[in-house]
CSV table of C-alpha atoms in Angstrom, one decimal:
chain,number,residue,atom,x,y,z
Y,228,MET,CA,97.3,134.0,150.1
Y,229,ILE,CA,95.9,131.7,153.1
Y,230,ALA,CA,96.0,134.5,155.6
Y,231,LEU,CA,93.6,136.4,153.5
Y,232,VAL,CA,91.4,133.8,152.4
Y,233,VAL,CA,90.9,132.9,156.6
Y,234,ARG,CA,90.5,136.2,157.3
Y,235,ASP,CA,87.5,136.9,154.4
Y,236,LEU,CA,85.8,133.8,155.9
Y,237,ARG,CA,86.0,134.8,159.6
Y,238,LEU,CA,84.9,138.0,158.7
Y,239,ALA,CA,82.3,136.5,156.9
Y,240,MET,CA,81.2,134.3,159.9
Y,241,ARG,CA,81.3,136.5,162.4
Y,242,ALA,CA,78.6,139.1,163.5
Y,243,GLY,CA,77.1,141.6,160.3
Y,244,GLY,CA,79.6,139.5,157.6
Y,245,GLY,CA,76.8,138.8,155.9
Y,246,PHE,CA,77.2,134.6,155.5
Y,247,GLY,CA,72.9,133.8,155.4
Y,248,LEU,CA,72.1,136.9,153.6
Y,249,GLY,CA,72.3,135.2,150.3
Y,250,LEU,CA,70.7,131.8,151.6
Y,251,ALA,CA,68.0,133.2,153.1
Y,252,PHE,CA,67.0,135.3,149.8
Y,253,PHE,CA,67.2,131.9,147.8
Y,254,LEU,CA,65.3,130.8,150.6
Y,255,ILE,CA,62.4,133.6,150.1
Y,256,VAL,CA,62.7,133.6,146.7
Y,257,THR,CA,62.1,129.6,145.8
Y,258,VAL,CA,59.1,130.0,149.1
Y,259,LEU,CA,57.1,132.8,147.2
Y,260,VAL,CA,57.3,131.5,143.8
Y,261,PRO,CA,54.8,128.4,144.3
Y,262,PHE,CA,53.0,131.8,146.5
Y,263,GLY,CA,52.9,133.6,142.8
Y,264,VAL,CA,52.5,130.9,140.4
Y,265,GLY,CA,50.0,128.7,141.9
Y,266,PRO,CA,50.6,125.0,143.3
Y,267,GLU,CA,50.1,123.0,140.2
Y,268,SER,CA,53.0,121.0,140.1
Y,269,THR,CA,54.0,120.3,136.5
Y,270,LEU,CA,54.1,124.2,135.6
Y,271,LEU,CA,56.2,124.4,138.7
Y,272,SER,CA,58.3,121.5,138.2
Y,273,LYS,CA,58.9,123.2,134.4
Y,274,ILE,CA,59.8,126.2,135.8
Y,275,ALA,CA,61.8,124.8,139.0
Y,276,PRO,CA,65.5,124.6,137.4
Y,277,GLY,CA,64.9,128.5,136.0
Y,278,ILE,CA,63.9,129.7,139.7
Y,279,LEU,CA,66.6,128.2,141.2
Y,280,TRP,CA,69.0,129.8,138.8
Y,281,ILE,CA,68.1,132.5,138.9
Y,282,GLY,CA,67.1,133.0,142.6
Y,283,ALA,CA,71.1,131.8,143.0
Y,284,LEU,CA,72.1,134.8,140.5
Y,285,LEU,CA,70.3,137.2,142.5
Y,286,ALA,CA,71.3,136.1,145.8
Y,287,CYS,CA,75.1,136.4,144.5
Y,288,LEU,CA,74.4,140.2,143.0
Y,289,LEU,CA,73.3,140.9,146.7
Y,290,SER,CA,76.6,140.4,148.2
Y,291,LEU,CA,78.8,141.9,145.3
Y,292,ASP,CA,79.1,145.3,146.4
Y,293,ARG,CA,80.8,143.9,149.9
Y,294,ILE,CA,83.8,142.8,148.0
Y,295,PHE,CA,86.0,145.3,148.1
Y,296,ALA,CA,83.8,148.5,149.8
Y,297,LEU,CA,84.1,147.4,153.4
Y,298,ASP,CA,88.5,147.1,152.7
Y,299,TRP,CA,88.6,150.8,150.6
Y,300,GLU,CA,86.2,152.5,153.3
Y,301,ASP,CA,88.6,151.0,156.4
Y,302,GLY,CA,91.3,151.6,154.6
Y,303,SER,CA,92.8,147.8,154.7
Y,304,LEU,CA,93.0,148.2,150.0
Y,305,ASP,CA,95.1,150.9,150.3
Y,306,LEU,CA,97.4,148.4,153.3
Y,307,LEU,CA,97.2,145.1,150.2
Y,308,ALA,CA,97.8,147.8,147.5
Y,309,THR,CA,101.2,147.8,149.0
Y,310,SER,CA,101.7,144.7,150.5
Y,311,PRO,CA,103.7,141.5,149.2
Y,312,LEU,CA,100.5,140.1,147.5
Y,313,PRO,CA,100.0,140.9,143.8
Y,314,MET,CA,96.3,142.6,143.0
Y,315,GLU,CA,95.7,139.6,141.1
Y,316,GLY,CA,96.3,137.2,144.2
Y,317,VAL,CA,94.1,139.6,146.2
Y,318,VAL,CA,91.3,139.3,143.2
Y,319,SER,CA,91.4,135.8,143.1
Y,320,ILE,CA,91.4,135.0,146.2
Y,321,LYS,CA,88.5,137.6,146.9
Y,322,ALA,CA,86.4,136.0,144.0
Y,323,LEU,CA,87.1,132.7,146.2
Y,324,ALA,CA,86.1,134.1,149.0
Y,325,HIS,CA,82.8,135.3,147.7
Y,326,TRP,CA,82.3,131.9,146.1
Y,327,VAL,CA,83.1,129.9,149.1
Y,328,THR,CA,80.5,131.8,151.8
Y,329,THR,CA,77.7,132.7,149.1
Y,330,GLY,CA,78.2,130.3,146.0
Y,331,LEU,CA,78.9,127.1,147.8
Y,332,PRO,CA,76.1,127.5,150.3
Y,333,LEU,CA,73.5,127.9,147.6
Y,334,CYS,CA,74.2,124.7,145.9
Y,335,LEU,CA,74.4,122.7,148.8
Y,336,SER,CA,71.0,124.1,149.6
Y,337,ALA,CA,69.4,124.1,145.8
Y,338,PRO,CA,68.4,120.2,146.6
Y,339,LEU,CA,66.6,121.3,149.4
Y,340,PHE,CA,64.6,124.4,148.4
Y,341,GLY,CA,64.6,122.3,144.6
Y,342,VAL,CA,61.7,120.3,146.7
Y,343,LEU,CA,59.8,123.4,147.3
Y,344,LEU,CA,59.4,123.9,143.6
Y,345,HIS,CA,58.5,120.3,142.6
Y,346,LEU,CA,61.8,120.2,141.0
Y,347,PRO,CA,61.4,116.3,139.8
Y,348,ASP,CA,64.0,113.6,141.7
Y,349,GLN,CA,66.3,113.5,138.2
Y,350,GLY,CA,66.7,117.0,138.1
Y,351,HIS,CA,68.9,117.2,141.7
Y,352,LYS,CA,72.0,116.2,140.9
Y,353,TRP,CA,71.8,118.2,137.5
Y,354,VAL,CA,71.2,121.2,139.3
Y,355,VAL,CA,73.8,121.4,141.5
Y,356,LEU,CA,75.9,119.8,139.3
Y,357,SER,CA,75.3,123.5,137.2
Y,358,LEU,CA,75.2,125.8,140.0
Y,359,LEU,CA,78.7,123.9,140.8
Y,360,ILE,CA,80.5,124.8,138.0
Y,361,GLY,CA,78.4,127.8,137.0
Y,362,THR,CA,78.7,129.7,140.2
Y,363,PRO,CA,82.3,130.1,140.0
Y,364,ALA,CA,81.7,132.6,137.4
Y,365,LEU,CA,79.3,134.8,138.7
Y,366,SER,CA,81.8,135.6,141.6
Y,367,VAL,CA,84.6,136.2,139.3
Y,368,ILE,CA,82.4,138.3,137.5
Y,369,GLY,CA,81.0,140.0,140.1
Y,370,THR,CA,84.6,140.8,141.9
Y,371,PHE,CA,85.4,142.9,138.6
Y,372,GLY,CA,82.4,144.6,138.9
Y,373,SER,CA,82.6,145.0,142.3
Y,374,ALA,CA,86.6,146.1,141.5
Y,375,LEU,CA,84.9,148.8,138.9
Y,376,THR,CA,82.4,150.6,141.2
Y,377,VAL,CA,85.2,150.6,144.3
Y,378,GLY,CA,85.0,153.8,146.2
Y,379,LEU,CA,81.6,155.1,144.6
Y,380,LYS,CA,79.3,156.0,146.8
Y,381,ARG,CA,75.6,153.9,146.1
Y,382,GLY,CA,77.4,152.0,143.9
Y,383,GLY,CA,74.8,149.1,144.1
Y,384,LEU,CA,73.2,149.7,141.4
Y,385,LEU,CA,75.5,150.6,138.8
Y,386,LEU,CA,77.3,147.2,140.0
Y,387,SER,CA,74.1,145.8,139.4
Y,388,LEU,CA,73.8,147.3,136.3
Y,389,LEU,CA,77.2,146.5,134.2
Y,390,VAL,CA,77.3,142.9,136.0
Y,391,LEU,CA,74.5,141.4,134.7
Y,392,PRO,CA,74.5,141.4,131.3
Y,393,LEU,CA,77.6,139.2,131.7
Y,394,TYR,CA,75.8,136.9,133.5
Y,395,VAL,CA,73.2,136.4,130.9
Y,396,PRO,CA,75.3,133.2,129.0
Y,397,THR,CA,76.3,131.8,132.6
Y,398,LEU,CA,72.4,131.6,133.1
Y,399,ILE,CA,71.3,131.0,129.6
Y,400,PHE,CA,73.8,127.7,129.7
Y,401,GLY,CA,73.3,126.1,133.7
Y,402,ALA,CA,69.4,126.7,133.2
Y,403,GLU,CA,70.0,124.8,130.2
Y,404,VAL,CA,72.3,122.1,131.7
Y,405,ALA,CA,68.9,121.1,134.2
Y,406,ARG,CA,66.3,121.8,131.4
Y,407,ARG,CA,68.4,119.0,129.7
Y,408,GLY,CA,68.9,117.0,132.6
Y,409,ILE,CA,65.2,116.9,133.6
Y,410,GLU,CA,64.0,115.7,129.6
Y,411,GLY,CA,66.6,113.1,129.5
Y,412,LEU,CA,68.3,114.8,126.9
Y,413,SER,CA,71.9,114.9,126.6
Y,414,THR,CA,73.3,117.7,128.7
Y,415,ALA,CA,77.2,117.9,127.0
Y,416,THR,CA,76.9,121.2,125.1
Y,417,PRO,CA,75.8,123.2,127.7
Y,418,LEU,CA,77.8,121.8,130.0
Y,419,LEU,CA,80.7,122.6,128.4
Y,420,MET,CA,79.4,125.8,127.6
Y,421,LEU,CA,79.5,127.1,131.2
Y,422,GLY,CA,82.6,125.1,132.0
Y,423,GLY,CA,84.3,127.1,129.2
Y,424,ILE,CA,83.0,130.5,130.4
Y,425,THR,CA,83.8,129.5,134.4
Y,426,PHE,CA,87.7,128.6,133.3
Y,427,GLY,CA,87.3,131.3,131.1
Y,428,THR,CA,86.6,134.1,133.8
Y,429,ILE,CA,89.0,132.3,136.4
Y,430,ALA,CA,91.6,132.8,134.0
Y,431,LEU,CA,91.1,136.5,132.5
Y,432,LEU,CA,89.3,138.3,134.3
Y,433,PRO,CA,91.4,138.3,138.0
Y,434,PHE,CA,93.8,140.6,134.5
Y,435,ALA,CA,91.0,143.2,134.9
Y,436,SER,CA,89.9,143.4,137.8
Y,437,ALA,CA,93.0,143.9,139.3
Y,438,LEU,CA,94.0,146.7,136.5
Y,439,VAL,CA,90.6,148.7,137.7
Y,440,LEU,CA,91.4,148.1,141.4
Y,441,ARG,CA,94.4,149.3,140.6
Y,442,VAL,CA,93.1,152.8,138.7
Y,443,ASN,CA,90.0,152.8,141.4
Y,444,LEU,CA,92.8,153.2,144.1
Y,445,ARG,CA,94.7,156.0,142.4
W,82,MET,CA,117.9,150.6,151.1
W,83,THR,CA,118.0,154.8,150.1
W,84,LEU,CA,115.1,155.6,149.3
W,85,THR,CA,115.9,158.4,146.2
W,86,VAL,CA,113.1,160.7,144.6
W,87,THR,CA,114.5,162.4,142.1
W,88,ASP,CA,112.8,165.7,140.2
W,89,LEU,CA,110.0,163.8,140.7
W,90,THR,CA,106.3,165.9,140.2
W,91,ILE,CA,103.0,164.2,141.1
W,92,SER,CA,99.1,165.0,140.6
W,93,ARG,CA,95.7,164.8,141.9
W,94,GLY,CA,92.6,164.5,140.6
W,95,GLY,CA,94.6,164.8,137.2
W,96,ILE,CA,95.8,168.3,138.9
W,97,PRO,CA,99.4,169.1,139.5
W,98,VAL,CA,99.9,169.9,143.3
W,99,LEU,CA,103.9,169.3,143.4
W,100,GLU,CA,106.6,170.0,141.1
W,101,GLY,CA,110.3,169.0,141.2
W,102,LEU,CA,110.7,167.6,144.0
W,103,HIS,CA,114.4,166.0,145.2
W,104,PHE,CA,115.2,164.6,148.0
W,105,THR,CA,117.0,161.2,149.5
W,106,LEU,CA,116.7,158.9,152.7
W,107,GLU,CA,119.8,156.8,153.8
W,108,ALA,CA,119.2,154.5,156.1
W,109,GLY,CA,119.2,154.9,159.4
W,110,ARG,CA,117.8,158.4,159.0
W,111,ALA,CA,114.0,160.4,159.7
W,112,LEU,CA,112.7,163.3,157.5
W,113,VAL,CA,109.6,164.7,158.4
W,114,LEU,CA,107.4,166.2,155.5
W,115,ARG,CA,105.7,169.8,156.5
W,116,GLY,CA,103.6,171.9,154.2
W,117,PRO,CA,100.5,173.5,154.9
W,118,ASN,CA,96.7,171.2,154.4
W,119,GLY,CA,96.1,170.4,151.6
W,120,VAL,CA,99.5,171.3,149.8
W,121,GLY,CA,100.0,167.4,148.6
W,122,LYS,CA,101.6,165.8,151.6
W,123,THR,CA,99.4,162.8,151.1
W,124,THR,CA,99.5,162.2,147.4
W,125,LEU,CA,103.5,162.8,147.6
W,126,LEU,CA,103.6,159.6,149.8
W,127,ARG,CA,100.9,157.9,148.0
W,128,THR,CA,103.2,158.3,144.8
W,129,ILE,CA,106.1,157.1,146.8
W,130,ALA,CA,104.2,154.0,148.1
W,131,GLY,CA,103.0,153.2,144.8
W,132,LEU,CA,99.5,153.2,144.9
W,133,GLN,CA,99.8,156.4,142.6
W,134,PRO,CA,102.0,156.7,139.3
W,135,PRO,CA,103.7,159.7,139.4
W,136,VAL,CA,103.5,162.2,136.5
W,137,SER,CA,107.0,162.7,135.8
W,138,GLY,CA,110.3,161.6,138.1
W,139,ASP,CA,111.4,158.9,139.4
W,140,VAL,CA,110.7,157.0,143.0
W,141,ASP,CA,113.9,154.8,143.5
W,142,ALA,CA,113.7,152.5,146.0
W,143,PRO,CA,114.3,148.5,145.7
W,144,PRO,CA,111.6,146.7,145.4
W,145,GLU,CA,109.3,145.4,148.1
W,146,SER,CA,110.9,147.8,150.9
W,147,MET,CA,108.5,149.7,152.0
W,148,ALA,CA,105.5,150.1,154.1
W,149,TYR,CA,102.7,152.7,154.3
W,150,ALA,CA,100.5,153.8,157.0
W,151,ALA,CA,97.4,156.0,156.3
W,152,HIS,CA,95.0,158.6,157.5
W,153,SER,CA,92.9,155.0,158.3
W,154,ASP,CA,94.4,152.4,160.2
W,155,GLY,CA,93.0,149.2,158.2
W,156,LEU,CA,91.2,147.8,161.0
W,157,LYS,CA,88.7,145.1,160.6
W,158,ALA,CA,86.1,145.7,163.6
W,159,THR,CA,84.8,142.4,164.4
W,160,LEU,CA,89.0,141.0,164.6
W,161,SER,CA,90.1,140.8,167.4
W,162,VAL,CA,93.4,142.8,168.3
W,163,ALA,CA,95.9,139.8,168.0
W,164,GLU,CA,94.0,138.5,164.9
W,165,ASN,CA,94.1,141.9,162.7
W,166,LEU,CA,97.9,142.1,163.6
W,167,ALA,CA,98.6,138.1,163.0
W,168,PHE,CA,96.9,138.8,159.8
W,169,TRP,CA,99.5,141.6,158.5
W,170,ALA,CA,102.4,139.6,160.0
W,171,ASP,CA,100.9,136.1,157.7
W,172,VAL,CA,100.0,138.5,154.7
W,173,PHE,CA,104.5,139.8,154.9
W,174,GLY,CA,106.2,136.5,155.9
W,175,THR,CA,106.6,137.7,159.5
W,176,LYS,CA,105.3,135.6,161.8
W,177,SER,CA,105.8,136.9,165.7
W,178,ILE,CA,103.5,139.4,166.6
W,179,GLU,CA,105.0,139.4,169.9
W,180,ALA,CA,107.2,142.9,169.7
W,181,ALA,CA,104.4,145.4,168.2
W,182,LEU,CA,101.8,144.0,171.1
W,183,ASP,CA,104.8,144.9,173.8
W,184,GLY,CA,105.8,147.7,171.1
W,185,PHE,CA,102.7,149.9,171.4
W,186,LYS,CA,101.5,148.6,174.7
W,187,LEU,CA,98.4,146.1,173.4
W,188,ARG,CA,98.9,143.1,174.9
W,189,GLU,CA,96.4,144.0,177.8
W,190,LEU,CA,93.4,144.7,175.0
W,191,MET,CA,95.1,141.9,172.7
W,192,ASP,CA,91.4,140.1,172.7
W,193,ARG,CA,89.6,143.1,172.5
W,194,PRO,CA,87.7,142.9,169.1
W,195,ALA,CA,88.9,146.1,167.4
W,196,GLY,CA,86.1,147.9,167.0
W,197,GLY,CA,86.0,148.5,170.7
W,198,LEU,CA,89.0,150.3,171.0
W,199,SER,CA,89.2,153.7,171.2
W,200,ALA,CA,90.5,155.9,168.9
W,201,GLY,CA,93.9,156.0,169.9
W,202,GLN,CA,94.1,152.6,170.7
W,203,LYS,CA,93.0,152.3,167.2
W,204,ARG,CA,95.5,154.3,165.8
W,205,ARG,CA,97.9,152.4,168.1
W,206,LEU,CA,97.0,149.5,166.3
W,207,GLY,CA,97.7,150.6,163.4
W,208,LEU,CA,100.9,152.0,164.1
W,209,ALA,CA,102.1,148.5,165.5
W,210,ARG,CA,101.0,146.9,161.8
W,211,LEU,CA,104.4,148.8,160.8
W,212,LEU,CA,106.7,146.3,163.1
W,213,VAL,CA,105.3,143.3,162.1
W,214,THR,CA,105.8,144.5,158.0
W,215,GLY,CA,109.4,143.7,158.7
W,216,ARG,CA,109.9,147.0,156.1
W,217,PRO,CA,113.1,149.0,156.3
W,218,ILE,CA,111.5,152.4,154.5
W,219,TRP,CA,108.0,153.2,156.8
W,220,ILE,CA,106.2,155.3,154.6
W,221,LEU,CA,104.2,157.6,157.5
W,222,ASP,CA,101.0,160.1,156.6
W,223,GLU,CA,100.1,162.3,159.9
W,224,PRO,CA,100.9,158.9,162.3
W,225,THR,CA,100.3,160.5,165.8
W,226,VAL,CA,96.4,162.3,165.0
W,227,SER,CA,94.4,161.4,168.4
W,228,LEU,CA,97.2,159.7,170.3
W,229,ASP,CA,98.2,161.1,173.7
W,230,VAL,CA,101.5,162.4,174.9
W,231,GLU,CA,102.2,159.0,176.1
W,232,SER,CA,101.2,156.9,173.4
W,233,VAL,CA,103.8,159.7,171.0
W,234,ALA,CA,106.4,158.8,173.2
W,235,LEU,CA,105.6,155.2,172.9
W,236,PHE,CA,105.3,156.0,168.5
W,237,ALA,CA,108.5,157.9,168.5
W,238,ASN,CA,110.6,155.3,171.2
W,239,ALA,CA,109.2,152.8,168.0
W,240,VAL,CA,110.6,155.4,165.0
W,241,ARG,CA,114.1,155.5,167.0
W,242,ALA,CA,114.4,152.0,167.4
W,243,HIS,CA,113.6,151.4,164.0
W,244,LEU,CA,116.2,153.9,162.7
W,245,ALA,CA,119.0,152.3,165.3
W,246,GLY,CA,118.8,149.4,163.4
W,247,GLY,CA,118.7,150.4,159.9
W,248,GLY,CA,115.2,151.3,158.6
W,249,SER,CA,114.0,154.3,157.6
W,250,ALA,CA,111.3,157.0,157.9
W,251,LEU,CA,109.5,159.6,155.8
W,252,ILE,CA,107.1,160.9,158.1
W,253,ALA,CA,104.1,163.5,157.4
W,254,THR,CA,103.0,165.0,160.5
W,255,HIS,CA,102.5,168.7,162.2
W,256,ILE,CA,103.6,167.6,165.6
W,257,ASP,CA,107.4,167.4,167.3
W,258,LEU,CA,108.5,163.9,168.0
W,259,GLY,CA,111.5,165.1,169.1
W,260,LEU,CA,113.3,163.2,166.5
W,261,GLU,CA,116.4,163.7,165.5
W,262,ALA,CA,115.0,164.5,161.6
W,263,ASP,CA,115.6,166.0,158.9
W,264,VAL,CA,112.9,168.9,157.8
W,265,PHE,CA,111.4,169.3,154.4
W,266,ASP,CA,109.4,171.5,153.6
W,267,VAL,CA,107.0,170.7,150.9
W,268,GLY,CA,105.4,174.4,150.5
W,269,PRO,CA,107.9,175.8,147.9
W,270,TYR,CA,107.1,173.3,145.7
W,271,ARG,CA,103.4,174.3,145.0
W,272,ALA,CA,103.4,173.0,141.0
W,273,LYS,CA,102.4,176.4,138.9
W,274,ALA,CA,98.9,176.0,137.3
W,275,THR,CA,99.7,177.6,134.3
W,276,SER,CA,103.4,176.1,133.5
W,277,ASN,CA,101.8,172.4,133.7
W,278,HIS,CA,98.9,173.7,131.3
W,279,ASP,CA,99.5,172.6,128.1
W,280,SER,CA,101.5,168.9,129.8
W,281,PHE,CA,97.8,168.1,131.4
W,282,SER,CA,96.2,168.9,128.0
W,283,GLY,CA,98.3,166.6,126.6
W,284,ASP,CA,97.5,163.8,128.5
W,285,PHE,CA,94.1,164.7,128.9
W,286,ASP,CA,92.9,161.0,129.3
W,287,GLU,CA,94.5,161.0,132.9
W,288,GLY,CA,91.4,162.9,134.1
W,289,PHE,CA,88.9,159.8,133.2
W,290,LEU,CA,91.4,156.9,134.3
């Protein structure tokens, strides 16, 4: 299992691995939004948490089809399926590797990009916290979508259509945590809902992902 | 470590391709599968390796005993030869890649990225993976594609050493490897389309799964 994490991280860091792709996309969104909506700081700081969340979500979506497609193309997915690793373990590890290379850098860079959007000072910690709790769910749900569409040529569109509706609850509660945090309201309820979604998907979805992956490998 | 196949019927895309297959592969033996292109050799090997379920019949082998090598080698172009092998060694819980490097003459290539290897060298690396799996039953699909005469001899030696150590090998190939192997021609087992019509429509969902 650890070997698979190390391999996936190493592949992501090497040339063509797409490590900076999500981060660069996130930067582009946060830089362009102020140009689009105008420089009014009150308006920007009002929409900042939502923009950061949408940016993170789309950046996550960008790298989803790579999770299994590359392993499927070069045949290593077949070999992994016949290896001693359980398929549920393989998909969980793949989701973890995706989160470490995409979700985690987004969480860590969010405070920096928040400055570009006039995110209020007290909002930084809430945005980071909500992203830290919410982005694992994005990776796990995305892994499920990637497992569903593995083997389809140009499956990216179908993947987006399948995965985006499943991302909506995470987006709603994630952005709500940040908004309430900034306004000084209680964040307990959306935070618990966000955590519930994340832990629920981590606990249940790998089984579904492993199942559809086995069907797709036939 | 005996692999027994009993009355096996296999399908590709929901359509039966081979039926009534019977054979036994004992430890220390090699079995060469022959048959024309498209008859279902790859499908048979994938079924035996557990990648797809059979339509009927049984594949009987001890659990976690098979190493499968497909048409594609499962190599990562940006990882070096040694890193590729070490990854599979870790996955299969065998720590040493030395024997595999020596067995397929990969030692001078070990620091090269796998993407920079020639087709034959990639194939050698793909076959060297079998040595690091430590599994007794090898399931090989056209293992000698793009290998030169010298590398085929290397491969034949590796198989011979594997058989001598109590392993066994099921090989789909068209060339003569010079092995002491039984030959199993799957041609006569081609499924008759009409006789399987009912079973196909009865399990119609299979076409979509």
